[in-house]
Amino acid sequence: MASYSLTTLWYERQRYVPGVLAVAFSALLIALQVGLLLGLFSITSIPIDHTKADVWMGAPEVSSVDLGRPIPEGRLARMAYLSEIKRCEIYLQGFAFWSKPNNGGSELCMVIGSHLSPDSLGKIKELTPEQCGLLAEEGTVIIDKSDEKKLGVEIEKKAEISGYPVRVVSTTHGLPSLAGPYVLCSIATARKCLPVWKDNTTTYVLGQCRNRQDAPKVVKQLNQYKDVLAFTQDEFSKRTRLHWLLRTKAGIALGYAAALGLLVGAVVTSQTLYAATVASLREYAVLRALGIPRWRIAFMVVSQSFWIGIIGIALALPAAYGLAWAVEYFIRVAIVALPWWLLSAAAAVTLAMALVSGLFALRSLRQIEPAMLLR
Amino acid sequence: MIDDSLLTPALQGVHLSRSFGEGETKTTVLYDVSIELFSGQITLLMGPSGSGKSTLLAILSGLLHPDSGTVMALGHDLWAMSDLERERFRLRHCGFIFQGYNLFNALTARQQLEMVLRWGEGASAGEARRRAEEMLDLLGLAKKAHLRPTELSGGEKQRVAIGRALIKEPNFCFADEPTSALDWKAGQQVIELLRSAAHDRGATVLVVAHDARIIEHVDRVVHMEDGRLWQQEEHEAREPVLHTLKQAR
Ligand SMILES: Nc1ncnc2c1ncn2[C@@H]1O[C@H](COP(=O)(O)OP(=O)(O)O)[C@@H](O)[C@H]1O
Ligand SMILES: [Mg+2]
């Protein structure tokens, strides 16, 4: 049964091309948009995902890792006191103004100051031990290679953060940013760059549990106090990405675009199938005259829509990978995330769309009338 | 031995009327037409264009509802059945051939035939293939089984269409102008095939055609004009014999 629909699809392929392309386009659109969304917003939680802390504790109103407020450094004791905690430390993160050299203007940047020892919880994993050694000197910073142009500096160039002179000593690779370029440094340097964080304050207290499974329990105990808010690493990462999704309305916009893509795909696919069925109306009418039930013909149309969906998806998935690769190749940042579950979901949604188009195309079958053959 | 089925008509239309349209544009196409068709016979229905031949064929074959009158087919009142019952009746008993060949462009000659068995009877792929090949052989198309309609001549296409109509071995075969688009040689082949369906398989065959040359290839000719049958020619020995037999009973 499938063979008749596939044979027809292949033999009259030029007729079905628009439908196949529409399906491929929809699948590609969904995969790339959601992939872009995932990729973009995973950038926002890099400070959480690329460090080793199991527990993050910050100011009560914190809704995203980049929006931390100062809390007294003394809150560290609260965490250190818990028996599940193996070690804990402070971590500074905040926005500051970066003044480019030679009055080149200024940029908003995101300063991250952490301990730099090999077992530090707040040290971004992209930093090598040598780089950590360089940062030990006060007034030194490391930026990402991709931000050099934006910040108007290169290695060994000097700039100012909030009026404090800093020197770029090295660069990382593959540390993209959304709100402002990351500037990595020691706690001491960060205090100079972030005047809001006076001595004896911190943005977060990071904790490592003796046993990682205890993190939710630790969080629960810390949240008994109303002057702090604590999260597990995973919770805080999700909270940050969700915040960005909603704050930027990007999620909603991309959602609409994906829905529009699906709609266009469905209309084109449905019209393709409708036209193809109408073109074979007399042949189907003969089958009806011969007493072949209507559902057999309906099944033929729907199975054509199924195969259109499968072929379209088969075209779209490699294309999605190719485009994601091209983006990565040209802007040197893996900005599109295409996990397997996203690709399967995009495939499932598009296949469903193709089948629904097939069902809509069934209205053409009402025109099948055996008496039309008697002229 | 006289088979009972040769005496009672396989298909009987009684007092059939049909008109199209409403009110002032209403035109009557069939006026009180009665006709009997017998199993094992090929009947030719002739008449000028627009005289109602196709309409009569559609009513007799269960495709078009008459305004009044009845059609008895194999002892069943065709137009007293539900739509579904009539559809099943056609599936089991009726084959059709139309003027255009109406073959699927994408399918080979063999697939056109297989499709009817697979979709109609739920036949297995193997059985459908075997029977389709048998039928194509009979039609002289064994070597063309793998060809698509665009690769076949008009006569060959019409033979495939005949194969599609006959493959389920129907009791009735209805052909509406199956030869009009063909040259005489191909048309003759088509008529011979329909004739052998009647004579060799015992089917009841009704053919609508224009060409007077066909007359000598059929068992019986029925003329139609302006929605009325006006003459039944019986020009082979068989018919009178049957009538005598009927009277003798
Ligand atoms: N569906 C229809 N609606 C209106 N008029 C019809 C329809 N079908 C047939 N007719 C008319 O009925 C008449 C007889 O048609 P038809 O049976 O096709 O004649 P024939 O097959 O002998 O040429 C014609 O005048 C035709 O226009
Ligand atoms: Mg006609």
XYZ file of C-alpha atoms and ligand atoms in Angstrom:
652
model
C 0.000 0.000 0.000
C 2.806 2.349 0.894
C 4.390 1.337 -2.380
C 1.699 3.015 -4.522
C 2.042 6.307 -2.689
C 5.838 6.183 -2.767
C 5.868 5.163 -6.435
C 3.536 8.041 -7.256
C 5.607 10.446 -5.205
C 8.745 9.441 -7.036
C 7.267 9.290 -10.538
C 5.507 12.643 -10.239
C 8.156 14.188 -8.044
C 8.082 17.594 -9.684
C 4.452 17.838 -8.595
C 5.306 17.077 -4.985
C 8.447 19.185 -4.709
C 6.686 22.217 -3.175
C 5.193 20.058 -0.425
C 8.500 18.381 0.350
C 10.302 21.716 0.420
C 7.623 23.227 2.640
C 8.018 20.393 5.122
C 11.800 20.659 4.998
C 11.562 24.400 5.487
C 9.271 24.043 8.512
C 11.457 21.407 10.132
C 14.567 23.461 9.484
C 12.956 26.615 10.817
C 11.834 24.959 14.027
C 15.098 23.148 14.646
C 17.238 26.203 13.973
C 15.081 28.652 15.871
C 14.740 26.560 18.972
C 18.386 25.569 18.582
C 19.378 29.216 18.389
C 17.231 29.979 21.401
C 18.770 27.148 23.390
C 22.232 28.091 22.248
C 21.755 31.772 23.009
C 20.324 31.260 26.406
C 22.837 28.657 27.405
C 25.335 31.499 26.975
C 23.619 33.373 29.761
C 24.207 30.593 32.272
C 27.842 29.928 31.372
C 29.160 31.245 34.730
C 27.013 28.605 36.442
C 27.459 25.738 33.988
C 31.216 26.136 33.511
C 32.086 26.094 37.212
C 32.121 23.418 39.857
C 29.803 24.777 42.558
C 26.868 22.562 43.622
C 25.108 25.387 45.488
C 24.744 29.077 44.704
C 23.617 31.554 47.380
C 22.913 35.214 46.593
C 20.682 38.166 47.416
C 16.981 37.384 47.902
C 15.739 39.141 44.773
C 18.229 37.508 42.371
C 16.492 36.270 39.190
C 19.475 35.671 36.931
C 23.167 35.092 37.535
C 24.094 38.435 35.981
C 21.752 40.344 38.290
C 23.392 39.528 41.615
C 23.353 42.172 44.412
C 25.918 42.549 47.181
C 25.442 40.439 50.289
C 27.683 40.484 53.374
C 30.688 38.231 53.015
C 29.873 36.930 56.489
C 26.958 34.913 55.057
C 29.671 32.426 54.034
C 29.676 31.152 57.582
C 26.087 30.056 57.247
C 27.022 27.678 54.498
C 30.359 26.638 55.925
C 28.593 25.633 59.117
C 26.474 22.954 57.361
C 27.842 19.433 57.738
C 27.007 18.495 54.105
C 29.272 21.243 52.772
C 32.837 20.283 51.924
C 34.073 23.752 51.023
C 32.687 27.170 50.131
C 33.973 30.462 48.835
C 32.935 33.916 47.690
C 32.440 34.951 44.066
C 31.979 38.421 42.585
C 30.079 39.130 39.404
C 28.656 42.407 38.158
C 28.324 44.831 35.267
C 30.914 47.583 34.888
C 32.019 50.120 32.277
C 35.027 49.184 30.211
C 36.871 52.184 28.770
C 38.786 51.317 25.628
C 42.352 52.552 25.294
C 43.065 55.958 23.693
C 39.575 57.331 24.497
C 38.085 54.703 22.216
C 34.731 54.856 23.945
C 33.228 52.503 26.505
C 31.385 49.201 26.638
C 29.319 47.495 29.275
C 31.189 44.401 30.452
C 30.581 41.629 32.952
C 33.341 41.300 35.511
C 33.797 37.915 37.160
C 36.164 37.690 40.108
C 36.821 34.298 41.630
C 39.392 32.375 43.564
C 42.000 30.967 41.208
C 43.366 27.905 42.972
C 43.067 24.647 40.998
C 40.163 23.467 43.166
C 38.361 26.823 43.114
C 34.573 26.567 42.751
C 34.022 29.849 40.905
C 36.858 29.582 38.372
C 35.526 29.184 34.822
C 36.814 25.911 33.444
C 38.198 27.580 30.289
C 40.952 29.189 32.415
C 44.211 27.209 32.322
C 46.478 26.981 35.402
C 48.970 29.268 33.632
C 46.278 31.885 33.060
C 45.243 31.631 36.714
C 48.898 32.296 37.587
C 48.871 35.434 35.443
C 45.685 36.706 37.078
C 47.268 36.494 40.532
C 48.866 39.837 39.799
C 46.393 42.580 40.722
C 45.080 44.648 37.802
C 45.289 41.840 35.238
C 42.295 40.480 33.348
C 41.522 37.868 30.737
C 38.869 38.302 28.039
C 37.563 36.051 25.323
C 39.267 36.129 21.951
C 35.911 36.854 20.256
C 35.466 40.051 22.338
C 38.827 41.634 21.482
C 37.401 43.879 18.817
C 34.396 44.892 20.863
C 36.612 45.856 23.808
C 39.188 47.490 21.557
C 42.173 45.621 23.016
C 44.559 42.738 22.445
C 46.863 40.845 24.756
C 49.169 43.151 26.701
C 46.981 46.183 25.946
C 45.726 48.360 28.772
C 42.211 49.618 29.440
C 40.162 50.854 32.378
C 37.245 49.350 34.202
C 35.266 51.908 36.226
C 38.336 54.088 36.108
C 40.622 51.365 37.417
C 43.507 50.501 35.036
C 43.661 46.892 33.908
C 45.922 44.945 31.567
C 44.799 42.098 29.334
C 47.206 39.203 29.933
C 45.611 36.412 27.949
C 42.479 35.335 26.097
C 40.119 32.387 26.352
C 38.446 30.660 23.427
C 34.757 29.854 23.109
C 33.353 31.928 25.952
C 30.577 33.861 24.218
C 28.493 36.456 26.011
C 25.107 38.049 25.477
C 24.742 41.076 27.761
C 28.360 42.159 27.922
C 31.768 40.570 27.325
C 33.053 38.502 30.226
C 36.131 39.922 31.977
C 37.786 37.293 34.169
C 39.992 38.269 37.094
C 40.886 37.638 40.709
C 38.683 38.621 43.668
C 41.075 41.465 44.508
C 40.969 42.924 40.991
C 37.197 42.521 40.856
C 36.765 44.583 44.031
C 38.564 47.438 42.310
C 36.486 47.123 39.163
C 33.138 46.774 40.927
C 32.867 49.700 43.343
C 29.392 48.655 44.449
C 30.915 45.543 46.012
C 32.767 47.156 48.896
C 35.042 45.144 51.109
C 33.259 42.500 53.126
C 30.589 41.957 50.507
C 30.167 39.277 47.863
C 27.750 38.559 45.022
C 27.399 34.864 45.682
C 28.608 32.270 48.084
C 29.440 29.073 46.208
C 29.385 25.715 47.944
C 30.537 22.214 47.158
C 28.832 19.316 48.894
C 30.636 16.268 50.198
C 27.968 14.391 48.325
C 26.420 16.098 45.300
C 22.985 14.606 45.994
C 22.809 16.663 49.185
C 22.631 19.950 47.262
C 18.789 20.235 47.384
C 18.875 19.594 51.124
C 21.521 22.274 51.625
C 19.502 24.717 49.529
C 16.432 24.030 51.638
C 18.295 24.728 54.865
C 19.834 27.946 53.509
C 16.476 29.200 52.299
C 15.085 29.164 55.817
C 16.730 32.582 56.054
C 14.869 35.290 54.183
C 17.905 37.534 53.594
C 19.443 35.128 51.048
C 18.244 32.952 48.204
C 19.994 29.684 47.402
C 19.768 27.314 44.429
C 21.303 24.136 43.222
C 23.543 24.605 40.198
C 20.889 23.170 37.912
C 18.065 25.304 39.327
C 20.027 28.514 39.060
C 21.097 27.729 35.519
C 17.486 27.131 34.444
C 16.276 30.207 36.315
C 18.836 32.347 34.533
C 17.936 31.040 31.084
C 14.219 31.374 31.755
C 14.713 34.920 32.941
C 16.498 35.812 29.732
C 13.894 34.075 27.648
C 11.129 36.142 29.200
C 13.055 39.362 29.634
C 14.049 39.552 26.004
C 10.706 38.298 24.637
C 12.894 36.416 22.204
C 11.256 33.164 23.169
C 7.804 34.436 22.327
C 8.961 36.007 19.066
C 10.694 32.832 17.982
C 7.659 30.843 19.050
C 5.460 32.905 16.746
C 7.938 32.569 13.905
C 8.016 28.800 14.326
C 4.210 28.650 14.402
C 4.071 30.764 11.262
C 6.583 28.483 9.577
C 4.445 25.487 10.472
C 1.330 27.169 9.145
C 2.948 28.055 5.843
C 4.340 24.527 5.595
C 0.924 23.041 6.299
C -0.839 25.213 3.721
C 1.682 24.492 0.972
C 1.765 20.764 1.709
C -1.996 20.576 1.837
C -2.357 22.454 -1.452
C 0.243 20.224 -3.093
C -1.631 17.108 -2.057
C -4.965 18.642 -2.966
C -3.773 19.493 -6.464
C -2.204 16.056 -6.893
C -5.423 14.344 -5.859
C -7.571 16.516 -8.085
C -5.260 15.690 -10.992
C -6.059 11.994 -10.488
C -9.765 12.508 -9.873
C -10.884 10.422 -12.859
C -8.593 7.540 -11.919
C -9.938 7.564 -8.393
C -13.467 7.777 -9.780
C -12.863 4.536 -11.713
C -11.756 2.881 -8.485
C -14.913 4.152 -6.788
C -17.036 2.805 -9.677
C -15.323 -0.538 -9.217
C -16.533 -0.448 -5.627
C -13.226 0.280 -3.917
C -14.033 1.944 -0.606
C -13.370 5.642 -0.167
C -11.103 5.062 2.819
C -8.568 3.252 0.640
C -8.186 6.394 -1.423
C -8.108 8.571 1.690
C -5.407 6.315 3.090
C -3.426 6.736 -0.119
C -3.542 10.531 0.217
C -2.619 10.482 3.898
C 0.214 8.058 3.310
C 1.514 10.365 0.603
C 1.491 13.140 3.190
C 3.387 10.819 5.527
C 6.088 10.192 2.943
C 6.276 13.862 2.038
C 6.867 14.489 5.737
C 9.556 11.817 6.008
C 11.392 13.004 2.904
C 11.156 16.651 3.970
C 12.546 15.836 7.400
C 15.293 13.726 5.886
C 16.336 16.781 3.886
C 15.978 19.212 6.778
C 18.066 17.483 9.429
C 21.379 17.425 7.558
C 20.636 20.980 6.439
C 20.141 22.039 10.068
C 23.456 20.466 11.028
C 25.125 22.065 8.043
C 23.812 25.525 8.855
C 24.670 25.200 12.538
C 28.160 24.158 11.505
C 28.455 27.074 9.084
C 27.385 29.540 11.759
C 29.917 28.077 14.137
C 32.591 28.140 11.460
C 32.047 31.762 10.510
C 31.424 33.427 13.858
C 33.593 30.974 15.758
C 31.008 30.455 18.491
C 28.761 27.434 18.884
C 25.632 29.524 19.077
C 23.115 26.976 17.770
C 22.471 23.996 20.025
C 20.924 20.937 18.305
C 20.510 18.233 20.937
C 18.915 14.985 19.759
C 15.692 15.651 21.637
C 15.252 18.954 19.833
C 15.763 17.311 16.449
C 13.324 14.511 17.303
C 10.768 17.027 18.539
C 11.149 19.155 15.411
C 10.802 16.013 13.289
C 7.714 14.872 15.209
C 6.014 18.269 14.998
C 6.693 18.554 11.267
C 5.552 15.027 10.567
C 2.342 15.750 12.467
C 1.985 18.895 10.387
C 2.390 16.898 7.174
C -0.234 14.366 8.296
C -2.679 17.132 9.228
C -2.081 18.644 5.769
C -2.920 15.242 4.315
C -6.164 15.171 6.283
C -7.034 18.651 5.028
C -6.322 17.591 1.456
C -8.971 14.874 1.867
C -11.644 17.444 1.074
C -10.652 16.915 -2.561
C -12.087 13.390 -2.360
C -15.585 14.837 -2.192
C -15.186 15.686 -5.866
C -14.754 12.037 -6.798
C -17.936 11.064 -8.556
C -18.035 7.938 -10.759
C -20.889 9.359 -12.843
C -18.455 12.045 -14.027
C -16.794 9.388 -16.185
C -19.895 8.933 -18.331
C -19.712 11.650 -20.927
C -28.126 -28.959 -20.478
C -29.636 -25.532 -20.192
C -28.250 -23.344 -17.433
C -31.012 -21.596 -15.562
C -29.069 -18.358 -15.614
C -29.389 -18.228 -19.381
C -33.135 -18.036 -19.110
C -33.630 -15.387 -16.466
C -32.028 -12.054 -17.278
C -28.934 -11.334 -15.200
C -29.795 -7.656 -15.301
C -33.214 -6.215 -15.777
C -34.177 -2.555 -15.937
C -37.895 -1.903 -15.667
C -39.704 1.385 -16.433
C -36.611 3.499 -15.884
C -36.965 7.260 -16.095
C -34.497 9.969 -15.383
C -34.357 13.715 -15.849
C -31.830 16.395 -15.018
C -32.316 19.893 -13.683
C -35.274 21.569 -12.031
C -38.252 23.670 -13.131
C -37.932 25.226 -16.562
C -34.487 23.793 -17.284
C -35.651 20.303 -16.450
C -34.904 17.873 -19.270
C -35.985 14.287 -19.338
C -33.271 11.992 -20.625
C -34.893 8.572 -20.171
C -38.574 7.857 -20.769
C -39.834 4.648 -19.254
C -37.041 2.427 -20.538
C -37.070 -1.321 -19.926
C -34.225 -3.612 -20.900
C -33.019 -7.132 -20.164
C -29.436 -8.317 -20.324
C -28.367 -11.941 -20.245
C -25.364 -13.629 -18.878
C -22.912 -14.849 -21.530
C -24.067 -12.178 -23.954
C -22.526 -8.999 -25.230
C -25.097 -6.308 -25.946
C -24.361 -3.189 -27.943
C -26.225 -0.003 -27.078
C -26.249 2.420 -29.998
C -27.780 5.784 -30.626
C -27.022 9.393 -31.445
C -25.052 11.512 -29.081
C -27.170 12.856 -26.231
C -29.819 10.170 -26.586
C -29.305 8.942 -23.035
C -27.055 5.898 -23.511
C -24.568 6.830 -20.799
C -27.384 7.726 -18.443
C -28.992 4.331 -18.966
C -25.677 2.544 -18.482
C -25.039 4.476 -15.256
C -28.450 3.577 -13.887
C -28.143 -0.095 -14.800
C -24.687 -0.293 -13.231
C -25.563 1.339 -9.942
C -23.743 4.628 -10.508
C -26.701 6.945 -11.072
C -30.043 6.926 -9.297
C -33.147 6.633 -11.547
C -36.117 8.905 -10.878
C -38.410 5.922 -11.134
C -38.232 2.293 -12.129
C -36.223 -0.607 -10.759
C -33.038 -2.432 -11.658
C -32.880 -6.095 -10.728
C -29.355 -7.477 -10.788
C -28.761 -11.138 -9.902
C -32.092 -11.071 -8.126
C -31.331 -7.947 -6.069
C -33.129 -4.639 -6.378
C -30.093 -2.442 -6.990
C -31.711 0.876 -6.122
C -33.402 -0.401 -2.976
C -29.966 -1.054 -1.473
C -28.138 1.374 0.772
C -25.203 3.245 -0.774
C -22.789 0.971 1.035
C -24.569 -2.198 -0.077
C -24.572 -0.963 -3.659
C -20.884 -0.136 -3.400
C -20.223 -3.693 -2.183
C -22.368 -5.049 -4.977
C -20.323 -3.162 -7.542
C -17.140 -4.335 -5.893
C -18.157 -7.979 -6.186
C -19.978 -7.942 -9.490
C -19.246 -4.946 -11.709
C -16.395 -3.988 -13.996
C -16.203 -0.656 -15.850
C -14.440 0.692 -18.891
C -14.732 4.323 -19.903
C -13.773 6.355 -22.915
C -10.651 7.926 -21.437
C -8.344 5.249 -20.204
C -8.180 6.760 -16.706
C -4.999 4.966 -15.738
C -2.674 6.237 -13.009
C 0.305 7.908 -14.678
C 2.727 6.713 -12.058
C 1.807 3.038 -12.094
C 2.808 0.257 -14.451
C 0.245 -1.774 -16.340
C 0.624 -4.560 -13.812
C 0.205 -2.245 -10.832
C -3.021 -0.778 -12.268
C -4.486 -4.283 -12.175
C -2.962 -5.329 -8.871
C -4.339 -2.240 -7.183
C -7.918 -3.370 -7.791
C -7.266 -6.758 -6.191
C -5.250 -5.413 -3.279
C -7.609 -2.573 -2.426
C -10.815 -4.280 -3.491
C -10.384 -7.794 -2.140
C -7.436 -7.308 0.169
C -5.525 -9.832 -1.952
C -1.915 -10.535 -0.975
C 0.856 -8.965 -3.039
C 1.821 -12.342 -4.443
C -1.679 -13.323 -5.439
C -2.415 -9.928 -6.955
C 0.759 -10.173 -8.994
C 0.022 -13.661 -10.226
C -3.514 -12.805 -11.293
C -2.459 -9.502 -12.868
C 0.190 -11.268 -14.934
C -2.313 -13.905 -15.990
C -4.750 -11.240 -17.100
C -2.118 -9.214 -18.974
C -1.075 -12.398 -20.733
C -4.656 -12.925 -21.823
C -4.806 -9.344 -23.117
C -1.598 -9.856 -25.110
C 0.257 -7.416 -22.865
C 2.610 -9.820 -21.083
C 5.633 -7.990 -22.445
C 4.253 -4.584 -21.489
C 3.455 -5.340 -17.860
C 6.208 -3.062 -16.592
C 5.301 -0.077 -18.778
C 3.516 3.055 -17.643
C 0.597 4.649 -19.543
C 2.848 7.155 -21.322
C 4.771 4.247 -22.814
C 1.655 2.473 -24.141
C -0.421 3.095 -27.266
C -4.085 4.051 -26.988
C -5.215 0.521 -27.784
C -2.822 -0.930 -25.234
C -4.016 1.504 -22.609
C -7.617 0.565 -23.267
C -6.652 -3.103 -22.976
C -5.089 -2.379 -19.590
C -8.339 -0.653 -18.623
C -10.234 -3.775 -19.739
C -7.877 -5.847 -17.626
C -8.607 -3.638 -14.659
C -12.351 -4.116 -15.232
C -12.160 -7.875 -15.683
C -9.464 -8.895 -13.225
C -11.886 -9.417 -10.373
C -13.960 -11.638 -12.681
C -17.155 -9.616 -12.462
C -20.604 -10.854 -13.478
C -21.210 -7.552 -15.262
C -19.021 -5.515 -17.483
C -20.108 -2.024 -18.524
C -18.195 -0.201 -21.240
C -19.092 3.363 -22.192
C -17.650 4.183 -25.620
C -14.515 2.105 -25.066
C -13.572 2.318 -28.745
C -14.323 5.945 -29.682
C -10.779 7.122 -29.137
C -9.228 4.177 -30.989
C -8.632 3.286 -34.606
C -10.690 0.432 -36.005
C -7.999 -2.220 -35.554
C -7.492 -1.416 -31.874
C -11.237 -0.952 -31.404
C -11.854 -4.381 -32.884
C -9.387 -5.943 -30.439
C -11.173 -4.256 -27.564
C -14.565 -5.539 -28.698
C -13.165 -9.050 -29.157
C -11.847 -8.999 -25.614
C -15.209 -7.882 -24.268
C -16.917 -10.524 -26.358
C -14.706 -13.253 -24.975
C -15.444 -11.975 -21.472
C -19.096 -12.730 -22.235
C -18.658 -15.944 -24.164
C -15.772 -17.542 -22.287
C -16.436 -16.295 -18.785
C -20.190 -15.958 -18.916
C -20.156 -12.266 -18.034
C -23.025 -9.952 -18.870
C -21.515 -7.271 -21.085
C -23.093 -3.972 -22.099
C -21.189 -1.808 -24.573
C -22.076 1.686 -25.672
C -20.530 2.552 -29.038
C -21.079 4.496 -32.248
C -19.298 2.501 -34.883
C -21.695 0.359 -36.926
C -18.848 -2.018 -37.766
C -19.057 -3.322 -34.228
C -22.532 -4.701 -34.800
C -21.305 -7.932 -36.345
C -19.095 -8.628 -33.307
C -21.874 -8.577 -30.734
C -24.760 -10.853 -29.847
C -27.409 -8.217 -29.692
C -27.967 -4.580 -30.564
C -30.234 -2.138 -28.785
C -31.000 1.250 -30.328
C -31.751 4.327 -28.403
C -33.099 7.673 -29.535
C -34.291 10.627 -27.481
C -34.411 8.618 -24.300
C -36.384 5.698 -25.719
C -35.378 2.231 -26.845
C -36.969 1.597 -30.138
C -35.658 -1.666 -31.488
C -33.935 -4.783 -30.388
C -32.064 -6.597 -33.095
C -31.238 -10.184 -32.486
C -29.039 -11.328 -35.245
C -27.494 -14.507 -33.963
C -29.119 -17.834 -33.705
C -28.677 -18.065 -29.971
C -31.280 -15.558 -28.948
C -34.271 -16.992 -30.767
C -33.287 -20.408 -29.457
C -33.337 -19.106 -25.939
C -36.734 -17.544 -26.528
C -38.077 -20.797 -27.810
C -36.697 -22.566 -24.793
C -38.313 -20.043 -22.510
C -41.645 -20.504 -24.192
C -41.261 -24.253 -24.051
C -40.968 -24.166 -20.301
N -25.373 15.403 -14.868
C -26.129 15.922 -15.843
N -26.737 17.107 -15.665
C -27.494 17.646 -16.636
N -27.710 17.077 -17.811
C -27.132 15.890 -18.056
C -26.295 15.256 -17.083
N -25.859 14.092 -17.605
C -26.407 14.010 -18.855
N -27.140 15.077 -19.108
C -27.893 15.310 -20.355
O -28.642 14.178 -20.665
C -28.628 13.945 -22.026
C -28.205 12.516 -22.306
O -26.867 12.366 -21.893
P -26.066 11.004 -22.059
O -26.797 9.934 -21.358
O -24.673 11.252 -21.633
O -26.136 10.785 -23.612
P -25.244 9.877 -24.544
O -24.358 9.044 -23.680
O -26.223 9.060 -25.319
O -24.471 10.772 -25.428
C -27.720 14.953 -22.670
O -28.527 15.943 -23.261
C -26.967 15.500 -21.535
O -26.690 16.854 -21.733
Mg -22.276 9.049 -23.502
